[in-house]
Coordinates of C-alpha atoms and ligand atoms in Angstrom, one line a residue:
Chain A
M1 CA 54.2 3.5 18.4
P2 CA 56.4 2.6 15.4
K3 CA 55.8 4.7 12.3
I4 CA 55.6 3.0 8.9
T5 CA 55.8 4.8 5.5
F6 CA 54.1 3.4 2.5
V7 CA 55.2 4.6 -0.9
S8 CA 52.7 4.3 -3.8
P9 CA 53.8 3.2 -7.3
E10 CA 53.5 6.9 -8.3
G11 CA 55.8 7.9 -5.5
G12 CA 53.2 9.3 -3.0
R13 CA 54.3 8.7 0.6
T14 CA 51.9 8.0 3.5
T15 CA 53.2 7.7 7.0
V16 CA 51.1 6.0 9.6
E17 CA 51.4 4.8 13.2
A18 CA 51.4 1.0 13.7
S19 CA 50.6 -1.1 16.8
D20 CA 53.2 -3.5 18.0
G21 CA 52.3 -7.0 17.0
D22 CA 50.2 -6.0 14.0
S23 CA 51.4 -7.0 10.6
V24 CA 52.4 -4.4 8.0
M25 CA 49.4 -5.5 6.0
Q26 CA 47.1 -4.9 9.0
T27 CA 48.7 -1.5 9.5
A28 CA 48.0 -0.5 5.9
L29 CA 44.3 -1.6 6.0
A30 CA 43.6 -0.1 9.5
N31 CA 44.9 3.3 8.2
G32 CA 43.2 3.3 4.9
V33 CA 46.4 3.0 2.8
E34 CA 45.5 2.0 -0.7
G35 CA 47.3 -0.6 -2.7
I36 CA 47.1 -3.7 -0.5
V37 CA 44.2 -6.0 -1.1
A38 CA 44.9 -8.9 1.4
E39 CA 42.2 -11.0 0.1
C40 CA 42.9 -14.0 2.5
G41 CA 43.3 -11.8 5.6
G42 CA 46.9 -12.8 6.3
A43 CA 46.6 -16.6 5.8
M44 CA 49.4 -16.5 3.2
M45 CA 47.0 -17.8 0.6
C46 CA 46.6 -15.0 -1.9
A47 CA 49.8 -12.9 -2.6
T48 CA 47.7 -9.8 -2.8
C49 CA 49.5 -8.0 0.0
H50 CA 52.8 -7.8 -1.9
C51 CA 55.3 -5.1 -1.0
Y52 CA 58.9 -4.2 -1.6
V53 CA 60.9 -3.5 1.5
D54 CA 63.1 -0.4 1.2
E55 CA 66.7 -1.6 0.8
D56 CA 67.8 0.2 4.0
W57 CA 65.3 -1.9 6.0
L58 CA 65.8 -5.3 4.5
A59 CA 68.3 -6.4 7.1
R60 CA 65.8 -5.7 9.9
T61 CA 62.7 -7.2 8.2
G62 CA 64.5 -10.2 6.8
T63 CA 63.7 -11.7 3.5
A64 CA 60.8 -14.0 2.6
S65 CA 60.6 -17.6 3.9
D66 CA 60.5 -20.4 1.4
E67 CA 56.7 -20.8 1.7
E68 CA 56.3 -17.0 1.4
R69 CA 58.6 -17.1 -1.7
S70 CA 56.4 -19.8 -3.3
M71 CA 53.3 -17.6 -2.9
L72 CA 55.2 -14.5 -4.1
D73 CA 56.0 -16.4 -7.3
F74 CA 52.3 -15.8 -8.2
A75 CA 52.1 -12.2 -7.3
A76 CA 50.6 -9.9 -9.9
S77 CA 53.6 -7.6 -10.1
E78 CA 57.3 -8.2 -10.7
V79 CA 58.9 -10.1 -7.8
R80 CA 62.3 -8.8 -6.7
P81 CA 64.7 -9.9 -4.0
E82 CA 63.2 -7.3 -1.6
S83 CA 59.6 -8.6 -2.2
R84 CA 57.7 -9.6 0.8
L85 CA 54.1 -10.5 1.7
S86 CA 53.2 -7.6 4.0
C87 CA 51.0 -10.0 6.1
Q88 CA 54.2 -11.8 7.1
I89 CA 56.1 -8.8 8.5
T90 CA 55.2 -8.2 12.2
V91 CA 55.7 -4.7 13.4
T92 CA 58.0 -4.2 16.4
G93 CA 59.7 -1.2 17.9
D94 CA 62.7 -2.3 15.9
L95 CA 60.9 -1.4 12.7
D96 CA 60.1 2.2 13.7
G97 CA 60.6 4.2 10.5
L98 CA 60.2 1.2 8.1
T99 CA 59.5 2.2 4.5
V100 CA 57.8 -0.2 2.1
H101 CA 57.0 0.4 -1.6
L102 CA 53.8 -0.8 -3.1
P103 CA 53.6 -2.6 -6.4
D104 CA 51.6 -1.5 -9.5
A105 CA 49.0 -4.2 -9.1
Q106 CA 47.9 -6.9 -6.6
I107 CA 45.4 -8.8 -8.7
Chain B
M1 CA 27.1 11.1 -10.2
S2 CA 24.6 8.5 -11.3
S3 CA 21.3 8.3 -9.4
E4 CA 21.3 4.6 -9.4
R5 CA 21.3 2.8 -6.0
V6 CA 22.6 -0.6 -5.3
V7 CA 21.4 -2.1 -2.0
I8 CA 23.4 -5.1 -0.6
V9 CA 21.9 -7.3 2.1
G10 CA 24.5 -8.9 4.3
G11 CA 27.7 -7.3 5.4
G12 CA 30.0 -10.4 5.5
H13 CA 32.8 -11.3 3.1
G14 CA 30.8 -11.0 -0.1
G15 CA 28.7 -8.0 0.9
F16 CA 31.8 -6.0 1.9
Q17 CA 33.6 -7.0 -1.3
M18 CA 30.6 -6.1 -3.4
A19 CA 30.6 -2.5 -2.0
A20 CA 34.3 -2.1 -2.4
S21 CA 34.4 -3.6 -5.9
L22 CA 31.6 -1.4 -7.1
R23 CA 33.6 1.7 -6.2
S24 CA 36.9 0.3 -7.6
E25 CA 35.1 -0.5 -10.9
G26 CA 34.0 3.1 -11.1
F27 CA 30.3 2.9 -10.0
S28 CA 29.2 6.4 -8.9
G29 CA 25.7 5.8 -7.7
G30 CA 24.5 5.1 -4.2
I31 CA 25.6 2.0 -2.3
T32 CA 23.8 0.9 0.8
L33 CA 25.2 -2.1 2.8
I34 CA 22.8 -3.5 5.3
G35 CA 24.0 -6.1 7.8
E36 CA 22.4 -7.8 10.7
E37 CA 25.6 -8.0 12.7
P38 CA 26.7 -5.0 14.8
G39 CA 29.9 -3.0 13.9
L40 CA 32.2 -3.0 10.9
P41 CA 32.3 -5.9 8.4
Y42 CA 35.0 -8.4 9.5
Q43 CA 36.7 -11.6 8.3
R44 CA 35.3 -14.9 9.4
P45 CA 38.1 -17.5 8.8
P46 CA 40.2 -16.3 11.8
L47 CA 37.2 -17.0 14.2
S48 CA 38.2 -20.7 14.3
K49 CA 41.9 -20.0 14.2
A50 CA 43.9 -16.9 15.3
F51 CA 41.0 -15.1 17.1
L52 CA 40.4 -18.0 19.4
K53 CA 44.0 -17.5 20.6
D54 CA 44.5 -13.7 20.5
G55 CA 40.9 -12.5 21.0
D56 CA 41.8 -9.4 19.0
A57 CA 38.5 -8.4 17.3
A58 CA 39.8 -5.1 15.9
R59 CA 42.2 -7.0 13.7
L60 CA 39.4 -8.7 11.9
H61 CA 37.9 -5.7 10.3
F62 CA 38.3 -5.5 6.5
R63 CA 38.6 -1.7 6.6
P64 CA 38.2 1.0 9.2
Q65 CA 35.1 3.2 9.4
A66 CA 36.8 6.0 7.4
F67 CA 36.9 3.7 4.3
F68 CA 33.1 3.6 4.2
E69 CA 33.0 7.4 4.4
T70 CA 35.7 8.1 1.9
N71 CA 34.1 5.7 -0.6
N72 CA 30.6 7.0 0.1
I73 CA 29.3 3.6 1.1
E74 CA 26.3 3.9 3.4
L75 CA 26.8 1.2 6.1
I76 CA 23.7 0.2 8.1
P77 CA 24.9 -2.4 10.7
G78 CA 22.8 -4.1 13.3
T79 CA 19.8 -4.2 10.9
R80 CA 18.0 -7.2 9.6
V81 CA 16.2 -7.1 6.3
S82 CA 12.9 -8.9 6.7
R83 CA 11.3 -8.6 3.3
I84 CA 12.0 -7.8 -0.4
D85 CA 9.3 -6.3 -2.6
P86 CA 10.5 -7.0 -6.1
A87 CA 7.6 -5.3 -7.7
R88 CA 8.2 -2.0 -6.0
K89 CA 12.0 -2.6 -5.8
H90 CA 12.5 -2.0 -2.1
V91 CA 13.5 -3.9 0.9
T92 CA 12.0 -3.6 4.4
T93 CA 14.0 -3.8 7.5
A94 CA 12.9 -5.5 10.7
T95 CA 12.2 -2.0 12.2
G96 CA 9.9 -1.3 9.3
D97 CA 12.0 1.1 7.2
A98 CA 11.7 0.7 3.4
I99 CA 14.8 1.2 1.4
G100 CA 14.5 1.5 -2.4
Y101 CA 16.9 -0.1 -4.9
D102 CA 17.7 -0.1 -8.6
H103 CA 19.7 -3.3 -8.1
L104 CA 19.7 -5.6 -5.1
V105 CA 22.5 -8.0 -4.1
L106 CA 21.7 -10.8 -1.7
A107 CA 24.8 -11.7 0.3
T108 CA 23.1 -13.3 3.3
G109 CA 25.5 -16.2 3.8
S110 CA 24.6 -19.3 5.6
R111 CA 23.8 -20.4 9.2
N112 CA 24.7 -23.4 11.3
V113 CA 22.5 -26.4 11.0
R114 CA 20.9 -27.6 14.3
P115 CA 21.2 -31.4 14.0
P116 CA 18.4 -33.7 15.3
V117 CA 19.9 -34.1 18.7
A118 CA 18.0 -33.9 22.0
N119 CA 18.8 -31.2 24.6
L120 CA 20.6 -28.7 22.3
H121 CA 19.4 -25.9 24.7
L122 CA 21.8 -27.0 27.5
D123 CA 24.4 -24.5 28.8
N124 CA 27.9 -24.7 27.4
V125 CA 26.6 -26.1 24.1
L126 CA 28.0 -23.7 21.5
T127 CA 28.2 -23.0 17.8
L128 CA 30.6 -21.0 15.7
R129 CA 29.5 -18.7 12.9
N130 CA 30.0 -15.1 13.9
L131 CA 32.2 -12.9 16.1
A132 CA 29.8 -13.1 19.0
D133 CA 29.9 -16.9 18.9
A134 CA 33.7 -16.9 18.7
A135 CA 34.1 -14.5 21.7
D136 CA 31.7 -16.7 23.8
L137 CA 33.6 -19.8 22.8
R138 CA 36.9 -18.3 23.6
A139 CA 35.8 -17.1 27.0
R140 CA 34.4 -20.6 27.9
L141 CA 37.3 -22.6 26.4
S142 CA 39.7 -21.6 29.1
G143 CA 37.4 -23.1 31.8
A144 CA 36.8 -26.3 29.9
R145 CA 38.4 -29.7 30.6
H146 CA 37.0 -31.9 27.9
V147 CA 35.3 -30.5 24.8
L148 CA 33.2 -32.6 22.5
V149 CA 33.0 -31.5 18.9
I150 CA 30.0 -32.7 17.0
G151 CA 31.0 -32.7 13.3
G152 CA 34.4 -33.4 11.8
G153 CA 34.3 -30.8 9.0
F154 CA 36.6 -27.9 8.6
I155 CA 35.3 -25.7 11.4
G156 CA 35.1 -28.6 13.8
M157 CA 38.6 -29.7 13.1
E158 CA 40.1 -26.2 13.2
F159 CA 38.5 -25.7 16.5
A160 CA 39.7 -29.1 17.7
A161 CA 43.3 -28.1 16.8
V162 CA 43.1 -24.8 18.8
A163 CA 41.4 -26.5 21.8
A164 CA 44.2 -29.1 21.9
D165 CA 46.7 -26.3 21.9
F166 CA 45.0 -24.9 25.0
G167 CA 45.6 -28.2 26.7
V168 CA 42.0 -29.1 26.7
A169 CA 41.0 -32.8 26.0
V170 CA 39.1 -33.0 22.7
T171 CA 36.8 -35.7 21.3
V172 CA 35.4 -35.3 17.8
I173 CA 32.3 -37.3 16.8
E174 CA 31.6 -37.5 13.1
G175 CA 28.8 -39.4 11.4
A176 CA 30.7 -40.1 8.1
G177 CA 33.5 -42.7 7.8
R178 CA 36.2 -40.0 7.5
L179 CA 37.0 -36.4 8.3
M180 CA 35.9 -33.5 6.1
A181 CA 34.4 -36.1 3.8
R182 CA 32.2 -33.6 1.9
T183 CA 35.2 -31.7 0.4
V184 CA 38.5 -33.7 0.6
S185 CA 39.7 -37.0 -0.8
G186 CA 40.3 -40.0 1.4
A187 CA 44.1 -39.5 1.4
V188 CA 43.7 -36.0 2.9
S189 CA 41.1 -37.2 5.5
K190 CA 43.6 -39.9 6.5
H191 CA 46.5 -37.4 6.8
F192 CA 44.5 -35.1 9.0
L193 CA 43.2 -38.0 11.2
A194 CA 46.7 -39.0 11.9
L195 CA 47.6 -35.4 12.7
H196 CA 44.8 -34.9 15.2
E197 CA 45.3 -38.3 16.8
G198 CA 49.0 -37.6 17.1
R199 CA 48.1 -34.5 19.1
G200 CA 46.0 -36.4 21.6
T201 CA 42.6 -35.8 20.1
T202 CA 40.1 -38.7 20.1
V203 CA 38.2 -39.0 16.8
R204 CA 35.1 -41.2 16.6
L205 CA 34.1 -41.8 13.0
G206 CA 30.8 -43.3 11.8
R207 CA 29.1 -42.3 15.1
F208 CA 26.0 -40.3 15.6
V209 CA 25.1 -38.3 18.7
S210 CA 21.5 -38.8 19.7
E211 CA 21.3 -36.7 22.8
L212 CA 23.2 -34.3 25.1
I213 CA 23.3 -35.2 28.7
D214 CA 22.2 -32.7 31.4
D215 CA 24.4 -32.6 34.5
G216 CA 21.2 -31.9 36.6
T217 CA 21.7 -28.1 36.6
G218 CA 21.0 -27.4 33.0
R219 CA 24.6 -27.6 31.9
V220 CA 26.0 -30.2 29.5
A221 CA 27.8 -33.2 31.0
G222 CA 28.4 -35.2 27.9
V223 CA 26.7 -36.9 24.9
R224 CA 25.0 -40.1 24.3
L225 CA 25.6 -41.8 20.9
A226 CA 22.9 -43.6 18.9
D227 CA 24.5 -46.9 19.9
G228 CA 24.0 -46.0 23.6
T229 CA 27.7 -45.2 24.4
R230 CA 28.1 -42.2 26.7
I231 CA 31.0 -39.8 26.3
D232 CA 31.6 -37.3 29.1
G233 CA 32.6 -33.7 28.4
D234 CA 31.9 -30.3 29.9
M235 CA 31.6 -28.3 26.7
V236 CA 30.1 -29.1 23.3
L237 CA 30.6 -27.4 19.9
I238 CA 28.0 -28.2 17.3
A239 CA 29.8 -28.0 13.9
A240 CA 27.4 -30.1 11.8
G241 CA 27.4 -28.0 8.7
V242 CA 25.5 -25.0 7.4
T243 CA 22.3 -24.2 5.5
P244 CA 22.0 -21.2 3.1
N245 CA 20.0 -18.1 4.2
S246 CA 17.7 -18.1 1.3
E247 CA 14.3 -17.5 2.9
L248 CA 14.2 -13.8 2.0
A249 CA 14.6 -14.8 -1.6
S250 CA 12.1 -17.6 -1.6
E251 CA 9.5 -15.4 0.2
A252 CA 10.0 -12.8 -2.6
G253 CA 9.2 -15.5 -5.2
L254 CA 12.8 -16.0 -6.5
A255 CA 13.9 -19.4 -7.7
V256 CA 15.6 -21.3 -4.8
S257 CA 16.9 -24.8 -4.5
D258 CA 20.0 -25.5 -2.5
G259 CA 20.4 -21.8 -1.9
I260 CA 19.3 -19.0 -4.3
D261 CA 19.5 -20.1 -7.9
V262 CA 21.7 -17.8 -10.1
D263 CA 22.9 -18.0 -13.7
E264 CA 26.4 -17.7 -15.0
F265 CA 26.2 -13.9 -14.4
L266 CA 25.1 -14.4 -10.8
R267 CA 21.6 -13.1 -11.6
T268 CA 18.6 -14.5 -9.8
S269 CA 15.4 -15.3 -11.5
D270 CA 14.6 -11.5 -11.1
P271 CA 17.2 -9.6 -13.3
A272 CA 17.2 -6.7 -10.8
I273 CA 18.5 -9.0 -8.1
S274 CA 21.8 -10.8 -7.9
A275 CA 23.1 -13.2 -5.2
L276 CA 26.6 -14.3 -4.2
G277 CA 28.6 -16.5 -1.8
D278 CA 27.3 -19.0 0.6
C279 CA 23.6 -18.3 0.0
C280 CA 23.6 -19.0 -3.7
N281 CA 24.1 -21.9 -6.1
F282 CA 25.6 -21.3 -9.5
P283 CA 26.7 -23.2 -12.6
D284 CA 30.2 -24.5 -12.2
P285 CA 32.0 -23.3 -15.4
V286 CA 34.0 -26.6 -15.6
S287 CA 31.4 -29.3 -15.1
G288 CA 28.2 -27.3 -15.8
N289 CA 26.8 -28.7 -12.5
R290 CA 25.1 -26.4 -10.0
V291 CA 27.3 -25.9 -7.0
R292 CA 27.1 -24.0 -3.7
L293 CA 30.4 -23.2 -2.2
E294 CA 31.3 -22.0 1.3
S295 CA 34.5 -20.1 0.8
V296 CA 36.0 -16.7 0.9
Q297 CA 37.1 -17.1 -2.7
A298 CA 33.6 -17.7 -4.0
A299 CA 32.1 -14.9 -2.1
T300 CA 34.7 -12.3 -3.2
D301 CA 35.1 -13.5 -6.8
H302 CA 31.3 -13.5 -7.2
A303 CA 31.2 -9.9 -5.8
R304 CA 33.8 -8.8 -8.3
A305 CA 32.0 -10.4 -11.2
I306 CA 28.7 -8.7 -10.2
A307 CA 30.5 -5.3 -9.8
R308 CA 31.9 -5.6 -13.3
R309 CA 28.5 -6.5 -14.8
L310 CA 26.8 -3.6 -13.0
T311 CA 29.4 -1.2 -14.4
G312 CA 28.9 -2.4 -18.0
K313 CA 31.5 -5.1 -18.3
P314 CA 29.5 -8.3 -18.0
A315 CA 31.3 -11.7 -18.4
P316 CA 30.3 -15.2 -17.4
Y317 CA 31.7 -16.2 -14.0
A318 CA 34.8 -18.4 -14.5
A319 CA 37.0 -18.0 -11.5
V320 CA 39.0 -21.1 -10.3
P321 CA 37.7 -22.2 -6.9
W322 CA 40.3 -22.3 -4.0
F323 CA 40.1 -22.9 -0.4
W324 CA 42.3 -23.3 2.7
S325 CA 42.0 -24.6 6.2
D326 CA 44.7 -24.2 8.9
Q327 CA 44.8 -26.9 11.5
S328 CA 47.7 -26.7 13.9
H329 CA 50.8 -26.2 11.8
F330 CA 49.2 -28.0 8.8
K331 CA 47.8 -25.9 6.0
L332 CA 45.4 -27.6 3.7
Q333 CA 44.9 -25.9 0.3
I334 CA 42.5 -26.9 -2.4
A335 CA 42.4 -25.6 -6.0
G336 CA 39.5 -26.6 -8.3
L337 CA 36.5 -28.8 -7.4
G338 CA 37.2 -32.5 -7.0
S339 CA 33.7 -33.9 -7.4
G340 CA 33.5 -36.3 -10.4
A341 CA 37.1 -37.4 -10.1
D342 CA 37.8 -40.9 -11.5
E343 CA 41.5 -41.1 -10.9
Q344 CA 43.8 -39.8 -8.2
V345 CA 47.6 -39.6 -7.7
A346 CA 48.9 -38.9 -4.2
L347 CA 52.5 -37.9 -3.6
E348 CA 54.5 -37.1 -0.5
P349 CA 57.1 -34.7 -1.6
E350 CA 60.6 -34.8 0.0
S351 CA 60.0 -31.4 1.5
G352 CA 57.2 -33.0 3.6
G353 CA 53.4 -32.5 3.2
L354 CA 51.1 -34.1 0.7
V355 CA 49.9 -33.5 -2.8
V356 CA 46.8 -35.2 -4.1
I357 CA 46.0 -34.6 -7.8
N358 CA 42.5 -35.5 -9.0
F359 CA 41.6 -36.3 -12.6
A360 CA 38.4 -36.8 -14.6
S361 CA 38.7 -38.6 -18.0
G362 CA 42.4 -38.1 -18.1
R363 CA 42.2 -34.3 -17.4
L364 CA 43.3 -32.3 -14.3
L365 CA 40.3 -31.5 -12.1
S366 CA 41.6 -30.4 -8.7
V367 CA 44.6 -30.5 -6.4
E368 CA 44.7 -30.8 -2.7
T369 CA 47.9 -30.0 -0.9
V370 CA 49.1 -30.0 2.7
N371 CA 52.0 -27.6 3.4
S372 CA 52.9 -27.2 -0.2
A373 CA 52.1 -23.7 -1.3
S374 CA 54.0 -23.8 -4.5
A375 CA 52.1 -26.9 -5.8
H376 CA 48.9 -25.2 -4.8
M377 CA 49.6 -22.0 -6.6
S378 CA 50.9 -23.9 -9.7
A379 CA 47.6 -25.8 -9.8
R380 CA 45.6 -22.5 -9.5
R381 CA 47.6 -21.1 -12.4
L382 CA 47.1 -24.2 -14.6
L383 CA 43.4 -24.4 -13.9
A384 CA 43.0 -20.7 -14.6
S385 CA 44.8 -20.9 -17.9
G386 CA 41.6 -22.5 -19.4
R387 CA 43.8 -25.0 -21.2
P388 CA 43.0 -28.6 -20.3
V389 CA 45.9 -30.4 -18.6
A390 CA 46.3 -34.0 -19.7
Q391 CA 47.2 -36.5 -17.0
A392 CA 49.8 -38.0 -19.4
D393 CA 51.6 -34.7 -19.7
L394 CA 51.7 -34.3 -16.0
A395 CA 52.9 -37.9 -15.6
A396 CA 55.8 -37.0 -18.0
H397 CA 56.8 -34.4 -15.4
N398 CA 56.6 -37.0 -12.6
Y399 CA 53.4 -35.2 -11.4
N400 CA 55.5 -32.2 -10.3
L401 CA 53.0 -29.4 -10.7
V402 CA 55.6 -26.7 -10.2
D403 CA 57.9 -28.0 -13.0
Y404 CA 55.0 -28.6 -15.3
A405 CA 53.5 -25.1 -14.7
R406 CA 57.0 -23.6 -15.5
A407 CA 57.3 -25.7 -18.6
V408 CA 54.0 -24.8 -20.3
Ligands
FAD1 C1 34.5 -20.1 11.7 C2 34.6 -20.1 10.2 C3 35.9 -20.3 9.6 C4 36.0 -20.3 8.2 N1 37.2 -20.5 7.6 C5 37.3 -20.4 6.3 C6 38.6 -20.6 5.7 O1 39.6 -20.9 6.3 N2 38.7 -20.5 4.3 C7 37.6 -20.1 3.6 O2 37.7 -20.0 2.3 N3 36.4 -20.0 4.1 C8 36.2 -20.1 5.5 N4 35.0 -20.0 6.0 C9 33.8 -19.7 5.2 C10 33.7 -18.3 4.8 O3 33.9 -17.4 5.9 C11 32.4 -18.0 4.1 O4 32.3 -18.9 3.0 C12 32.2 -16.6 3.7 O5 32.2 -15.8 4.8 C13 30.9 -16.4 2.8 O6 30.7 -15.1 2.6 P1 29.2 -14.5 2.4 O7 29.3 -13.1 2.1 O8 28.5 -15.4 1.5 O9 28.5 -14.8 3.8 P2 28.9 -14.3 5.3 O10 30.3 -13.8 5.4 O11 28.5 -15.3 6.2 O12 28.0 -13.0 5.5 C14 26.6 -13.0 5.5 C15 26.2 -11.9 6.4 O13 24.8 -11.6 6.1 C16 24.1 -11.3 7.3 N5 22.7 -11.5 7.1 C17 22.0 -12.7 6.8 N6 20.7 -12.5 6.6 C18 20.5 -11.2 6.7 C19 19.4 -10.3 6.6 N7 18.2 -10.8 6.4 N8 19.5 -9.0 6.8 C20 20.8 -8.4 7.0 N9 21.9 -9.2 7.2 C21 21.8 -10.5 7.0 C22 24.7 -12.3 8.3 O14 24.5 -11.8 9.6 C23 26.2 -12.2 7.9 O15 26.9 -11.2 8.6 C24 34.8 -20.0 7.4 C25 33.6 -19.8 8.0 C26 33.5 -19.8 9.4 C27 32.2 -19.5 10.1
FES2 S1 47.1 -11.3 2.9 FE1 46.9 -13.0 1.7 S2 49.0 -13.6 1.5 FE2 49.1 -11.8 2.7

């Protein structure tokens, strides 16, 4: 199972095991990682699942699609080039070791 | 630790959010969440969308079991509350247990309406409200050849889109003259009619089903319309709207009309009892009219507002309503409430999709979009600002909501 590390705004790291096919958002919720709200449950409707993909991983996760970028414009925290909606990143074996940083606020 | 106890009846969207928000707002008393359905609280929207395809129930949970333990939320699933005693401040479960409260939150949601149609008891006649319904529907869908959907609202049309993807023939029968008529404008209804017809779905508007036809073995074989026409089909989904679960409240003597009446603080007529989501009607902060909404947004924003009030930060409810519906690769999004609109501007942006802007007395009221997330989010931002948006100002920006929202 791929491992994913979430880094809180204060710098705390939590590493959890993800299931192939789940989104990074689902992985966070299923493992009790704080800092992702995901109000719309992954429908790309809320921008409360914002995360920053670690620079080293950006090539593998890819950047946000146009529609995702439109939603991110309304995220509560600063949007950067490495911003993604975590519900739109699907976990695969390829992403084993992925590190994402969580923003200060989601709402 | 405070000795206060908040009891929440109903473990759906609003009930779960209520418990979670009480903790995140710093409430340190007891929280008891009582739900009739088995298992962990879960999301409903995917039941008519992704779940019908992937069947993955574990993915629907809001949070794992550990969340309830860590946050000291007592979750009592599989338990129906059958009575409220407002004088003694306790609720009684169907098994006869009495649970005392200092504050009670009713989050009982709504249930499907059973339309006045003969033979609803036949086999392969289904409804869709909860996980058990969706699992049943999913299991039977693979064996169906022609499904008949009674009701062309959001749930009926989302289901129709998925069934068509499965390669099943679909006929939708809707009494109104257009699809999703209760909530969307004519332009949006027309757009979705073309979408569904383009995918091979038959839509019969302005038709009423009077009876379901028995194949002779107790299984449905089709429907008969009020005009006598027969339409064959081997599976029927009844999606004819919902009615609020407000009986608990009315039996306890609370004021109830279309759902449980609450004030702008989401308080019922008993100040120790609040209500939220599908089961309540509340004063719309924009029009002042009483409205009852069936949306994730209303249930969760109501819950947050009640949590703030119960932790000493009361404020009148003022959240902007928003809603979505996914049908095939078309995403409908609505910001604001369109009722009372007296003028409408419909645009088809070059990027595709549709934007319908509704005005009342020259002022922005609501925006419906299809596949245009940026226009939707701009509308939400404008409506949330509290500043009226004049139609003339938007017209000066060619009704481009994104440009306008950036400019102001
Ligand atoms: C198939 C489907 C698709 C949907 N899609 C969308 C969508 O795309 N977007 C959107 O915004 N909204 C959608 N909705 C609507 C949305 O899910 C509801 O508006 C929302 O769930 C309302 O939340 P609630 O807490 O008021 O009620 P619910 O989530 O319905 O929860 C109420 C709970 O209370 C329980 N209950 C009732 N009475 C009792 C009792 N006496 N004792 C104990 N428990 C009780 C019920 O069993 C239920 O679990 C959809 C709904 C359905 C059914
Ligand atoms: S969960 Fe709502 S946009 Fe990702």
